[in-house]
Amino acid sequence: MSRQPVPLPAEHIPPGTPAWRTADVLRWLDAVPARWAHPLFAFLALAVSVAWEVTAAPVPACTSAEPCGSDWAGLAVAVVLVLSLYWVWRQPRLAIGGLAVTVVALAVEEGVTVFARPSALAYLTAAGFAVAGLVHRLAAAGRQRVLALEAAGAAAQPLLHAARTFRRGRMSFVMAAVFLVVAGFGVHQALRVADGYERRAASASHLAGEVTAVDEDDGILTVTAEGRTYRIETAFPEDFPVDTRVDLVVDGDQAVLVAEPYDAFGWEILVLAGSVTGLAFLVNGVAGRLGARRLRRGPLPVLHVLVREGEEDGRTWVFAADDTQGRRPVLWFHSLYADDEGCEEDEDDLETADDDVDFGLDKIAQVLRADAPAPTLREAVLYGAPYTGAEVAFVARDDEDDPEVAVECSVTSVRPAVPLWNTGGRPGRVRKHPRRPLEEVAAGLAPSAEPRVWRAHGFSRAVGLGLLVVQGGGVWAALEDGPSWHWLLLAVALPWLVTSVATATTWRITADRDGLWVMTAWRVRRVPWDVMLSVTHRDDGIAIGRAEDDAVRVSPTGWAWLERRLGREPGAARVADELRALLLRPDLRPAGEAASDRQGMPVGPPLVALTVLWGAAVLLLL
């Protein structure tokens, strides 16, 4: 029997508040942007075209007449470009302006004829496609707002006091300040490098020389000037072939090219990263603060709806008022409680009675065993016209036993509950890939006296072999040039690769009368039935929850995404379903005990030895 939504006391429903019914909801959902306007397509088009333009665009050679130095104007355009890629997802209006700036900057730098170059034309086309999608999304949001206002009719109410004092953006402003200070430090250091060169150049000798040798691998020029030979580092050795005349600034034994006076590239990258991150946080904070201010500006349309908290993603899902079974979500957002002091509540009250603690522990155990009931639908009043990108607030009771109502405000903008690739999530209890019913799984598991064994399947072994190739290639690439910083990268990545390869190719789980034997890369672990709480398949791994400590995790166990795309049920998901059936149905567990030869033998140690031998062979061959 289905549970009824938690009712909202009548005194908290403003008079004349209309119910947002399924008919109006479907019209609202029909107004969502078309699939071609999804920001992913615009982002990919822009990213590919930018990468092409960066690699294909001619780079002016550094000369004594026009030396290379810090290009602050170009760096500013790069900041706007990277921010625009991010704003395509979050801030459509700013993305349109940012893309316009980059196109104009490109035309101003090289002239309108620059777009005769294929890579530049590709960027212009990608920018046009992105702008078209952004305009379409804004128009769709406008239509959604009109439909929401039509559903609300003449009903309008001032925002509740707790929501009026709710503040947004404080953490964003703090993070923005931190990263902008980092960017400012980078600017200071880059200018310091340039000023240091200018001071040295004022008192140094200026000589003319001739390039006598070029080491393009290490970026070293050998230059002879006035009978002396200098070895000079350069970022562009291809611009200075042998017999090229170059100008030098010589200060004692140190010499630099006038064409490449100093190198502040590292500081410029710091400025780029700090500026992009800081400005992104700043804009998010300002947008949140303005959205919250618009809510407080005057009477708001109100709608009677149902809400449900997503247990897996923390989202608030909104349903039509007559969808009492919660079958079709309308929209979602993240929200936080608002209180009369204007604080953002991040934690629940920790002072609870003993009975509440016991209830909480029982509920946690139910969730871990995957048999807890789905979160209950709650009646709510939604304040503000909902549309994509809007800010809203709502009032509802937390549960049936709570006589008080709670006010919550959105801390992310409204998103329509359309298919997964449009929203990045699924509503509440509805999983991305629903589990098979326990009865269906149990029907395929006849009682057995012999232990049951599940082992790495074909897809899992293919993933392991692919990672083994990556591991071997990584060892070759890191050792190819002798000792270098690449060895540090290898030391960090190699343990993960060895563990993943060994697990993916040979993992095994054996079930007997007393529990599970779980073999991973390095050992075989015993998990008795009486300490097991759950078995889940997530992120290409199988996790076995235990009462006494953390879960035993086997990962990777395949590539579920590709298996589903090929129309197959992921092998690891099937194993997790069957293990869960054995956990919840003791009568299906094997009657026998697994001998040592059925438990498996970890292959992590032998794989380490094989990797060491491969590394030694590489060093001997190179």
Coordinates of C-alpha atoms in Angstrom, one line a residue:
M1 CA 0.0 0.0 0.0
S2 CA 1.5 3.4 -1.0
R3 CA 2.1 6.0 1.6
Q4 CA 0.2 9.3 1.4
P5 CA 2.2 12.6 1.2
V6 CA 3.0 14.3 4.4
P7 CA 0.3 17.0 4.7
L8 CA 1.0 20.7 5.1
P9 CA -1.2 22.3 7.7
A10 CA -3.8 24.5 6.2
E11 CA -2.7 27.6 8.0
H12 CA 0.6 27.5 6.1
I13 CA -1.1 27.3 2.7
P14 CA -1.9 30.9 1.6
P15 CA -5.5 31.4 0.6
G16 CA -6.1 31.0 -3.1
T17 CA -2.9 29.1 -3.7
P18 CA -3.5 27.0 -6.9
A19 CA -2.3 23.4 -7.2
W20 CA 0.3 22.9 -9.9
R21 CA -1.4 19.9 -11.7
T22 CA -0.1 17.4 -14.2
A23 CA -1.7 19.1 -17.2
D24 CA 0.1 22.4 -16.4
V25 CA 3.3 20.5 -15.5
L26 CA 3.4 18.7 -18.9
R27 CA 3.0 22.0 -20.7
W28 CA 5.9 23.3 -18.6
L29 CA 8.1 20.3 -19.4
D30 CA 7.3 20.6 -23.1
A31 CA 8.9 24.1 -23.0
V32 CA 12.4 22.7 -22.1
P33 CA 15.2 23.5 -24.6
A34 CA 15.7 21.2 -27.6
R35 CA 18.4 18.6 -27.3
W36 CA 20.6 20.2 -29.8
A37 CA 20.9 23.2 -27.4
H38 CA 22.3 21.1 -24.6
P39 CA 25.5 22.8 -23.3
L40 CA 27.6 19.7 -23.8
F41 CA 27.4 20.0 -27.5
A42 CA 28.4 23.7 -27.5
F43 CA 31.2 23.0 -25.0
L44 CA 32.6 20.2 -27.1
A45 CA 32.4 22.2 -30.3
L46 CA 34.2 25.2 -28.7
A47 CA 36.8 23.0 -27.0
V48 CA 37.7 21.2 -30.2
S49 CA 37.8 24.4 -32.3
V50 CA 39.9 26.2 -29.7
A51 CA 42.4 23.2 -29.6
W52 CA 42.6 23.3 -33.4
E53 CA 43.1 27.0 -33.5
V54 CA 45.9 26.9 -30.8
T55 CA 47.8 24.2 -32.7
A56 CA 47.2 25.6 -36.2
A57 CA 47.4 29.3 -35.8
P58 CA 50.8 30.8 -36.8
V59 CA 52.9 32.0 -33.9
P60 CA 54.9 35.2 -34.7
A61 CA 58.6 34.6 -34.4
C62 CA 60.4 36.4 -31.6
T63 CA 62.9 39.0 -32.9
S64 CA 65.1 41.7 -31.5
A65 CA 62.7 44.3 -33.0
E66 CA 59.6 42.6 -31.5
P67 CA 60.8 40.5 -28.5
C68 CA 58.6 38.0 -26.8
G69 CA 57.3 39.0 -23.4
S70 CA 54.2 39.0 -21.2
D71 CA 51.1 39.4 -23.4
W72 CA 48.6 40.7 -20.8
A73 CA 46.0 41.5 -23.4
G74 CA 46.2 38.0 -24.8
L75 CA 46.1 36.6 -21.3
A76 CA 42.9 38.6 -20.6
V77 CA 41.3 37.2 -23.7
A78 CA 42.3 33.6 -22.6
V79 CA 40.7 34.2 -19.2
V80 CA 37.5 35.3 -20.9
L81 CA 37.6 32.3 -23.3
V82 CA 38.0 29.7 -20.5
L83 CA 35.3 31.4 -18.4
S84 CA 33.0 31.4 -21.4
L85 CA 33.4 27.6 -21.7
Y86 CA 32.3 27.3 -18.1
W87 CA 29.5 29.9 -18.5
V88 CA 28.1 27.9 -21.3
W89 CA 26.9 25.6 -18.6
R90 CA 26.1 28.0 -15.8
Q91 CA 25.6 31.6 -17.0
P92 CA 24.2 31.8 -20.6
R93 CA 24.0 35.6 -20.8
L94 CA 27.6 36.0 -19.7
A95 CA 28.7 33.2 -22.1
I96 CA 27.2 35.1 -25.0
G97 CA 29.1 38.2 -24.1
G98 CA 32.3 36.3 -23.5
L99 CA 32.2 34.5 -26.8
A100 CA 31.5 37.8 -28.6
V101 CA 34.6 39.3 -26.9
T102 CA 36.8 36.4 -28.1
V103 CA 35.6 36.6 -31.7
V104 CA 36.2 40.4 -31.8
A105 CA 39.6 40.1 -30.2
L106 CA 40.6 37.5 -32.8
A107 CA 39.4 39.8 -35.6
V108 CA 41.1 42.9 -34.2
E109 CA 44.5 41.0 -33.7
E110 CA 44.8 39.6 -37.2
G111 CA 42.1 41.3 -39.2
V112 CA 38.8 40.0 -40.5
T113 CA 40.7 37.9 -43.1
V114 CA 41.8 35.7 -40.2
F115 CA 38.5 33.7 -40.7
A116 CA 39.8 32.5 -44.0
R117 CA 42.0 30.2 -42.0
P118 CA 40.1 26.9 -41.5
S119 CA 40.8 26.7 -37.7
A120 CA 39.7 30.2 -37.1
L121 CA 36.6 29.7 -39.2
A122 CA 35.8 26.5 -37.2
Y123 CA 36.0 28.6 -34.0
L124 CA 33.7 31.2 -35.4
T125 CA 31.2 28.5 -36.5
A126 CA 31.4 26.8 -33.0
A127 CA 30.9 30.2 -31.3
G128 CA 27.9 30.9 -33.5
F129 CA 26.4 27.4 -32.7
A130 CA 27.0 28.0 -29.0
V131 CA 25.3 31.4 -29.1
A132 CA 22.3 30.0 -31.0
G133 CA 22.0 27.3 -28.3
L134 CA 22.3 29.8 -25.5
V135 CA 19.7 32.1 -27.0
H136 CA 17.4 29.2 -27.4
R137 CA 17.9 28.2 -23.8
L138 CA 17.1 31.7 -22.6
A139 CA 14.0 31.8 -24.7
A140 CA 12.9 28.4 -23.4
A141 CA 13.4 29.7 -19.8
G142 CA 11.2 32.7 -20.6
R143 CA 8.4 30.4 -21.9
Q144 CA 8.6 28.3 -18.8
R145 CA 8.3 31.4 -16.6
V146 CA 5.2 32.5 -18.5
L147 CA 3.6 29.0 -18.1
A148 CA 4.4 29.0 -14.4
L149 CA 2.8 32.4 -14.0
E150 CA -0.3 31.3 -15.9
A151 CA -0.5 28.2 -13.6
A152 CA -0.2 30.5 -10.5
G153 CA -2.8 32.9 -11.8
A154 CA -3.5 35.9 -9.5
A155 CA -2.1 34.2 -6.4
A156 CA 0.9 36.2 -5.0
Q157 CA 2.4 36.2 -1.6
P158 CA 5.3 38.0 0.1
L159 CA 8.3 35.8 0.8
L160 CA 8.4 34.2 4.3
H161 CA 10.4 36.0 6.8
A162 CA 13.0 33.2 7.3
A163 CA 13.6 33.1 3.5
R164 CA 13.9 36.9 3.3
T165 CA 16.8 36.8 5.7
F166 CA 18.5 33.9 3.9
R167 CA 21.9 34.9 2.4
R168 CA 23.5 33.4 -0.6
G169 CA 27.1 33.5 -2.0
R170 CA 29.2 34.1 1.1
M171 CA 31.4 31.0 0.6
S172 CA 31.7 31.9 -3.1
F173 CA 32.9 35.3 -2.2
V174 CA 35.5 33.9 0.2
M175 CA 36.8 31.5 -2.4
A176 CA 36.8 34.2 -5.1
A177 CA 38.9 36.4 -2.8
V178 CA 41.4 33.6 -2.2
F179 CA 41.9 32.8 -5.9
L180 CA 42.0 36.4 -7.0
V181 CA 44.7 37.1 -4.4
V182 CA 46.6 34.2 -5.9
A183 CA 46.2 35.7 -9.4
G184 CA 47.4 39.1 -8.1
F185 CA 50.4 37.4 -6.6
G186 CA 51.1 35.8 -10.0
V187 CA 50.9 39.2 -11.7
H188 CA 53.2 40.7 -9.2
Q189 CA 55.8 38.0 -9.7
A190 CA 55.6 38.2 -13.5
L191 CA 56.1 42.0 -13.4
R192 CA 59.0 41.4 -11.0
V193 CA 60.7 39.1 -13.5
A194 CA 60.2 41.6 -16.3
D195 CA 61.5 44.5 -14.1
G196 CA 64.5 42.4 -13.0
Y197 CA 65.5 41.8 -16.7
E198 CA 65.1 45.5 -17.5
R199 CA 67.5 46.4 -14.6
R200 CA 70.0 43.9 -15.7
A201 CA 69.8 44.9 -19.3
A202 CA 70.4 48.5 -18.5
S203 CA 73.9 47.7 -17.1
A204 CA 74.7 44.6 -19.2
S205 CA 76.6 44.3 -22.5
H206 CA 74.7 44.1 -25.8
L207 CA 76.4 41.9 -28.3
A208 CA 75.6 40.5 -31.7
G209 CA 76.4 36.9 -32.4
E210 CA 75.9 33.9 -34.7
V211 CA 74.1 30.6 -34.0
T212 CA 76.6 27.8 -34.5
A213 CA 74.6 24.8 -33.2
V214 CA 71.0 24.1 -32.2
D215 CA 69.8 21.4 -29.8
E216 CA 66.1 21.3 -30.5
D217 CA 65.4 18.5 -28.0
D218 CA 66.7 20.5 -25.0
G219 CA 66.0 23.9 -26.5
I220 CA 69.7 25.0 -26.3
L221 CA 71.4 27.4 -28.8
T222 CA 75.2 27.6 -29.1
V223 CA 76.0 31.3 -30.0
T224 CA 79.4 32.7 -30.8
A225 CA 79.9 36.4 -30.1
E226 CA 83.2 38.4 -30.1
G227 CA 85.2 35.2 -29.8
R228 CA 83.3 33.7 -26.9
T229 CA 80.8 30.9 -27.0
Y230 CA 77.5 31.0 -25.1
R231 CA 74.9 28.3 -24.4
I232 CA 71.5 29.9 -24.3
E233 CA 68.1 28.4 -23.5
T234 CA 65.2 29.2 -25.8
A235 CA 61.6 28.2 -26.0
F236 CA 61.6 28.3 -29.8
P237 CA 64.8 26.7 -31.1
E238 CA 63.2 26.2 -34.5
D239 CA 63.2 30.1 -34.9
F240 CA 67.0 30.3 -34.7
P241 CA 68.6 27.9 -37.3
V242 CA 72.4 27.6 -37.6
D243 CA 74.0 30.8 -39.1
T244 CA 71.2 33.1 -37.8
R245 CA 72.4 36.4 -36.4
V246 CA 71.0 37.1 -33.0
D247 CA 71.4 39.9 -30.4
L248 CA 72.4 39.1 -26.9
V249 CA 72.3 40.7 -23.5
V250 CA 75.4 39.5 -21.6
D251 CA 75.7 40.0 -17.8
G252 CA 78.9 38.3 -16.7
D253 CA 78.7 34.6 -17.6
Q254 CA 74.9 34.8 -18.2
A255 CA 73.5 35.6 -21.6
V256 CA 70.0 35.8 -22.9
L257 CA 68.5 36.5 -26.3
V258 CA 67.1 40.0 -26.8
A259 CA 64.3 38.3 -28.7
E260 CA 63.4 36.2 -25.6
P261 CA 64.4 38.4 -22.7
Y262 CA 62.8 36.5 -19.8
D263 CA 60.5 33.6 -19.0
A264 CA 57.4 34.4 -16.9
F265 CA 55.3 31.6 -18.4
G266 CA 54.8 29.8 -15.1
W267 CA 53.6 32.9 -13.4
E268 CA 51.3 33.7 -16.3
I269 CA 49.7 30.2 -16.0
L270 CA 49.2 30.9 -12.3
V271 CA 47.5 34.2 -13.2
L272 CA 45.3 32.4 -15.8
A273 CA 44.2 29.6 -13.3
G274 CA 43.7 32.0 -10.4
S275 CA 41.8 34.6 -12.4
V276 CA 39.5 32.0 -14.1
T277 CA 38.7 30.2 -10.8
G278 CA 38.3 33.4 -8.8
L279 CA 36.1 35.2 -11.3
A280 CA 34.0 32.0 -11.7
F281 CA 33.4 32.0 -7.9
L282 CA 32.8 35.7 -7.9
V283 CA 30.2 35.5 -10.6
N284 CA 28.5 32.6 -9.0
G285 CA 28.3 34.5 -5.7
V286 CA 26.9 37.6 -7.3
A287 CA 24.4 35.6 -9.3
G288 CA 23.2 33.8 -6.2
R289 CA 23.0 37.0 -4.2
L290 CA 21.0 38.8 -7.0
G291 CA 18.7 35.7 -7.4
A292 CA 17.9 35.8 -3.7
R293 CA 17.4 39.5 -3.8
R294 CA 14.9 39.2 -6.6
L295 CA 12.9 36.7 -4.5
R296 CA 12.7 39.4 -1.7
R297 CA 11.7 42.2 -4.1
G298 CA 7.9 41.8 -3.9
P299 CA 4.9 39.5 -3.8
L300 CA 5.7 36.1 -5.5
P301 CA 3.5 33.6 -7.4
V302 CA 2.8 30.6 -5.2
L303 CA 2.1 27.0 -6.3
H304 CA 0.9 24.0 -4.3
V305 CA 3.2 21.1 -5.1
L306 CA 4.7 17.9 -3.7
V307 CA 8.4 17.6 -2.9
R308 CA 10.8 14.8 -2.1
E309 CA 14.4 14.7 -1.1
G310 CA 16.7 12.6 -3.2
E311 CA 18.5 10.1 -0.9
E312 CA 21.4 9.5 -3.2
D313 CA 22.1 13.1 -4.5
G314 CA 20.6 15.4 -1.9
R315 CA 18.4 17.2 -4.4
T316 CA 15.0 18.5 -3.8
W317 CA 12.6 17.1 -6.5
V318 CA 9.3 18.8 -7.2
F319 CA 6.2 16.9 -8.4
A320 CA 2.8 17.9 -9.5
A321 CA 0.3 18.3 -6.7
D322 CA -1.9 15.5 -8.0
D323 CA 1.1 13.1 -8.6
T324 CA 0.7 11.5 -5.2
Q325 CA 2.7 8.4 -6.2
G326 CA 5.7 10.6 -7.3
R327 CA 5.9 9.0 -10.7
R328 CA 6.9 12.1 -12.8
P329 CA 9.3 14.7 -11.3
V330 CA 9.0 18.2 -12.7
L331 CA 12.1 20.0 -11.6
W332 CA 15.0 19.8 -9.1
F333 CA 17.4 22.0 -7.2
H334 CA 19.5 21.8 -4.1
S335 CA 18.2 23.6 -1.0
L336 CA 19.2 24.5 2.5
Y337 CA 17.1 25.3 5.6
A338 CA 16.5 29.0 6.3
D339 CA 16.0 30.3 9.9
D340 CA 15.0 33.7 11.3
E341 CA 18.6 34.7 11.9
G342 CA 19.4 34.5 8.2
C343 CA 21.9 31.6 8.5
E344 CA 22.4 28.8 6.1
E345 CA 22.0 25.6 8.0
D346 CA 24.6 23.1 7.1
E347 CA 23.9 20.5 9.9
D348 CA 20.9 19.2 11.8
D349 CA 20.6 19.8 15.5
L350 CA 22.9 17.4 17.3
E351 CA 20.9 17.4 20.6
T352 CA 18.5 14.5 20.2
A353 CA 16.8 12.3 22.6
D354 CA 17.9 8.7 23.1
D355 CA 14.9 7.4 21.3
D356 CA 15.7 9.5 18.3
V357 CA 19.2 8.2 18.2
D358 CA 18.0 4.6 18.3
F359 CA 15.6 5.4 15.5
G360 CA 18.4 7.0 13.5
L361 CA 20.6 3.9 13.8
D362 CA 17.8 1.6 12.8
K363 CA 17.1 3.8 9.7
I364 CA 20.8 3.8 8.8
A365 CA 20.9 0.0 9.0
Q366 CA 17.8 -0.2 6.8
V367 CA 19.4 2.0 4.2
L368 CA 22.6 0.0 4.2
R369 CA 20.6 -3.2 3.7
A370 CA 18.9 -1.5 0.8
D371 CA 15.4 -2.2 2.2
A372 CA 14.6 1.2 3.5
P373 CA 11.4 2.8 2.2
A374 CA 11.7 5.5 -0.4
P375 CA 11.7 9.1 0.9
T376 CA 8.2 10.3 1.5
L377 CA 6.5 12.9 -0.6
R378 CA 5.6 16.1 1.2
E379 CA 3.0 18.7 0.5
A380 CA 4.7 22.1 0.0
V381 CA 4.0 25.6 -1.2
L382 CA 6.5 26.8 -3.8
Y383 CA 7.4 30.6 -3.7
G384 CA 8.6 32.1 -7.0
A385 CA 7.9 31.3 -10.6
P386 CA 9.9 28.1 -11.4
Y387 CA 11.9 28.2 -14.7
T388 CA 15.3 27.0 -15.7
G389 CA 17.9 29.1 -13.9
A390 CA 15.4 30.6 -11.4
E391 CA 15.7 30.8 -7.6
V392 CA 12.8 29.5 -5.4
A393 CA 11.8 28.8 -1.8
F394 CA 9.3 26.4 -0.3
V395 CA 7.7 25.6 3.0
A396 CA 6.9 22.0 4.0
R397 CA 7.0 19.6 7.0
D398 CA 10.0 17.3 7.3
D399 CA 7.9 14.3 8.3
E400 CA 4.6 13.2 9.8
D401 CA 5.9 13.3 13.4
D402 CA 7.2 16.9 13.1
P403 CA 4.5 19.4 13.9
E404 CA 6.6 22.3 12.8
V405 CA 7.1 23.4 9.2
A406 CA 10.4 24.2 7.7
V407 CA 11.4 26.9 5.2
E408 CA 14.0 26.0 2.6
C409 CA 15.7 28.1 -0.1
S410 CA 17.3 26.9 -3.2
V411 CA 21.1 27.2 -3.3
T412 CA 21.3 26.1 -7.0
S413 CA 19.2 27.2 -9.8
V414 CA 16.1 25.3 -10.9
R415 CA 16.6 22.6 -13.5
P416 CA 13.9 20.7 -15.4
A417 CA 13.7 17.0 -14.6
V418 CA 14.3 15.8 -18.2
P419 CA 16.4 12.7 -19.2
L420 CA 19.7 12.0 -17.5
W421 CA 22.0 13.5 -20.2
N422 CA 20.2 16.8 -19.8
T423 CA 20.2 17.1 -16.0
G424 CA 23.0 15.0 -14.7
G425 CA 20.8 13.0 -12.3
R426 CA 17.6 11.0 -11.7
P427 CA 14.8 11.7 -9.3
G428 CA 14.9 10.6 -5.7
R429 CA 14.7 6.9 -5.2
V430 CA 14.5 6.2 -8.9
R431 CA 18.0 4.8 -9.8
K432 CA 19.9 5.4 -13.0
H433 CA 19.7 1.7 -13.7
P434 CA 17.1 0.0 -11.5
R435 CA 18.0 -3.1 -9.7
R436 CA 16.3 -6.4 -10.6
P437 CA 13.6 -7.3 -8.1
L438 CA 14.8 -9.6 -5.3
E439 CA 12.2 -12.3 -6.3
E440 CA 13.4 -12.3 -9.9
V441 CA 17.0 -12.8 -8.8
A442 CA 16.2 -15.4 -6.2
A443 CA 14.2 -17.4 -8.7
G444 CA 17.4 -18.0 -10.7
L445 CA 19.4 -19.2 -7.6
A446 CA 18.5 -22.7 -6.7
P447 CA 19.8 -23.9 -3.3
S448 CA 23.2 -25.4 -3.6
A449 CA 25.4 -27.6 -1.4
E450 CA 28.6 -26.5 -3.2
P451 CA 30.0 -23.0 -2.7
R452 CA 29.2 -20.5 -5.4
V453 CA 32.0 -18.7 -7.2
W454 CA 31.9 -15.5 -9.2
R455 CA 35.0 -14.4 -11.1
A456 CA 36.2 -11.8 -13.5
H457 CA 34.2 -12.0 -16.8
G458 CA 35.3 -11.1 -20.3
F459 CA 34.7 -7.4 -20.1
S460 CA 36.5 -7.1 -16.8
R461 CA 39.5 -9.0 -18.2
A462 CA 39.5 -6.7 -21.3
V463 CA 39.6 -3.7 -19.0
G464 CA 42.5 -5.2 -17.1
L465 CA 44.4 -6.0 -20.3
G466 CA 43.8 -2.4 -21.5
L467 CA 45.2 -1.0 -18.3
L468 CA 48.1 -3.4 -18.5
V469 CA 49.0 -2.0 -21.9
V470 CA 48.8 1.5 -20.4
Q471 CA 51.0 0.4 -17.5
G472 CA 53.6 -1.0 -19.8
G473 CA 53.6 2.0 -22.1
G474 CA 53.8 4.3 -19.1
V475 CA 56.9 2.5 -17.7
W476 CA 58.5 2.7 -21.2
A477 CA 57.7 6.4 -21.6
A478 CA 58.9 7.3 -18.1
L479 CA 62.2 5.4 -18.3
E480 CA 62.9 6.3 -22.0
D481 CA 64.8 9.5 -21.2
G482 CA 66.6 8.4 -18.1
P483 CA 66.1 9.9 -14.6
S484 CA 63.6 12.8 -14.7
W485 CA 60.6 14.1 -13.0
H486 CA 58.5 11.6 -14.9
W487 CA 59.7 9.0 -12.5
L488 CA 57.8 10.8 -9.7
L489 CA 54.6 10.6 -11.8
L490 CA 55.3 6.9 -12.4
A491 CA 55.7 6.3 -8.7
V492 CA 52.4 7.9 -8.0
A493 CA 50.4 6.1 -10.8
L494 CA 52.0 2.7 -10.8
P495 CA 50.5 1.4 -7.5
W496 CA 47.0 2.2 -8.7
L497 CA 47.6 0.7 -12.1
V498 CA 49.0 -2.5 -10.7
T499 CA 46.1 -2.8 -8.2
S500 CA 43.5 -2.1 -11.0
V501 CA 45.1 -4.5 -13.5
A502 CA 45.3 -7.4 -10.9
T503 CA 41.8 -6.8 -9.7
A504 CA 40.1 -6.4 -13.1
T505 CA 41.7 -9.6 -14.5
T506 CA 41.4 -12.0 -11.6
W507 CA 38.9 -10.8 -9.0
R508 CA 36.9 -13.6 -7.4
I509 CA 34.1 -13.8 -4.8
T510 CA 33.2 -17.2 -3.3
A511 CA 30.1 -17.7 -1.1
D512 CA 29.8 -20.6 1.3
R513 CA 27.7 -21.4 4.4
D514 CA 29.5 -18.9 6.7
G515 CA 30.0 -15.9 4.4
L516 CA 32.1 -14.6 1.5
W517 CA 35.7 -15.0 0.5
V518 CA 36.6 -11.8 -1.5
M519 CA 39.8 -12.0 -3.5
T520 CA 41.3 -8.7 -4.8
A521 CA 44.7 -7.7 -6.0
W522 CA 46.6 -8.3 -2.7
R523 CA 44.7 -10.6 -0.4
V524 CA 41.7 -12.7 0.2
R525 CA 39.3 -11.3 2.8
R526 CA 36.7 -13.1 4.8
V527 CA 33.2 -11.4 5.3
P528 CA 30.8 -13.4 7.5
W529 CA 27.1 -13.2 6.7
D530 CA 26.3 -11.9 10.1
V531 CA 28.4 -8.7 9.7
M532 CA 27.3 -7.9 6.1
L533 CA 24.8 -5.0 5.7
S534 CA 24.7 -4.5 1.9
V535 CA 26.0 -5.3 -1.5
T536 CA 26.0 -2.6 -4.1
H537 CA 27.4 -2.1 -7.6
R538 CA 28.5 1.4 -8.3
D539 CA 31.3 3.1 -10.3
D540 CA 32.3 -0.1 -11.9
G541 CA 33.0 -1.8 -8.5
I542 CA 31.2 -4.1 -6.0
A543 CA 31.1 -2.8 -2.5
I544 CA 30.2 -5.2 0.4
G545 CA 29.1 -3.2 3.5
R546 CA 30.1 -4.5 6.9
A547 CA 28.9 -3.8 10.4
E548 CA 32.3 -3.5 12.0
D549 CA 34.3 -1.3 9.6
D550 CA 34.3 0.1 6.1
A551 CA 33.1 -1.7 3.1
V552 CA 35.1 -4.3 1.3
R553 CA 35.4 -3.0 -2.3
V554 CA 36.3 -4.8 -5.5
S555 CA 37.2 -2.4 -8.2
P556 CA 37.3 -2.3 -11.2
T557 CA 35.1 -5.2 -12.1
G558 CA 34.4 -4.2 -15.7
W559 CA 33.1 -1.2 -17.7
A560 CA 29.3 -1.0 -17.1
W561 CA 28.8 2.0 -19.4
L562 CA 30.2 0.2 -22.4
E563 CA 28.4 -3.0 -21.6
R564 CA 25.1 -1.3 -21.4
R565 CA 25.8 0.6 -24.7
L566 CA 26.3 -2.8 -26.3
G567 CA 22.9 -4.0 -25.0
R568 CA 24.3 -6.3 -22.3
E569 CA 23.7 -6.4 -18.6
P570 CA 26.9 -5.6 -16.8
G571 CA 28.4 -8.7 -15.4
A572 CA 29.4 -7.1 -12.1
A573 CA 25.8 -5.8 -11.6
R574 CA 24.5 -9.3 -12.0
V575 CA 27.0 -10.6 -9.4
A576 CA 25.9 -7.8 -7.0
D577 CA 22.3 -8.7 -7.4
E578 CA 22.9 -12.4 -6.7
L579 CA 25.1 -11.6 -3.7
R580 CA 22.3 -9.3 -2.4
A581 CA 19.8 -12.1 -2.8
L582 CA 22.0 -14.5 -0.8
L583 CA 22.3 -11.8 1.9
L584 CA 18.6 -11.2 2.2
R585 CA 17.5 -14.8 1.6
P586 CA 19.6 -17.2 3.9
D587 CA 17.8 -20.2 2.5
L588 CA 19.6 -19.7 -0.8
R589 CA 23.1 -19.8 0.7
P590 CA 25.4 -22.7 0.0
A591 CA 25.4 -25.5 2.6
G592 CA 29.1 -26.4 2.1
E593 CA 32.4 -24.7 3.1
A594 CA 34.8 -23.4 0.5
A595 CA 38.2 -25.1 0.4
S596 CA 41.3 -23.0 0.0
D597 CA 41.6 -23.8 -3.7
R598 CA 38.1 -22.2 -4.3
Q599 CA 39.1 -19.0 -2.5
G600 CA 41.6 -17.8 -5.2
M601 CA 45.2 -16.5 -5.0
P602 CA 45.9 -12.7 -5.4
V603 CA 48.1 -11.9 -8.4
G604 CA 49.2 -8.4 -7.2
P605 CA 52.7 -9.5 -6.0
P606 CA 53.5 -11.5 -9.1
L607 CA 52.4 -8.5 -11.2
V608 CA 54.8 -6.3 -9.2
A609 CA 57.6 -8.6 -10.0
L610 CA 56.6 -8.7 -13.7
T611 CA 56.5 -4.9 -13.7
V612 CA 60.0 -4.7 -12.2
L613 CA 61.3 -7.1 -14.9
W614 CA 59.7 -5.0 -17.6
G615 CA 61.3 -1.9 -16.3
A616 CA 64.7 -3.5 -16.2
A617 CA 64.2 -4.7 -19.7
V618 CA 63.3 -1.2 -20.9
L619 CA 66.4 0.2 -19.3
L620 CA 68.6 -2.4 -20.9
L621 CA 67.0 -1.9 -24.3
L622 CA 67.2 1.9 -24.4

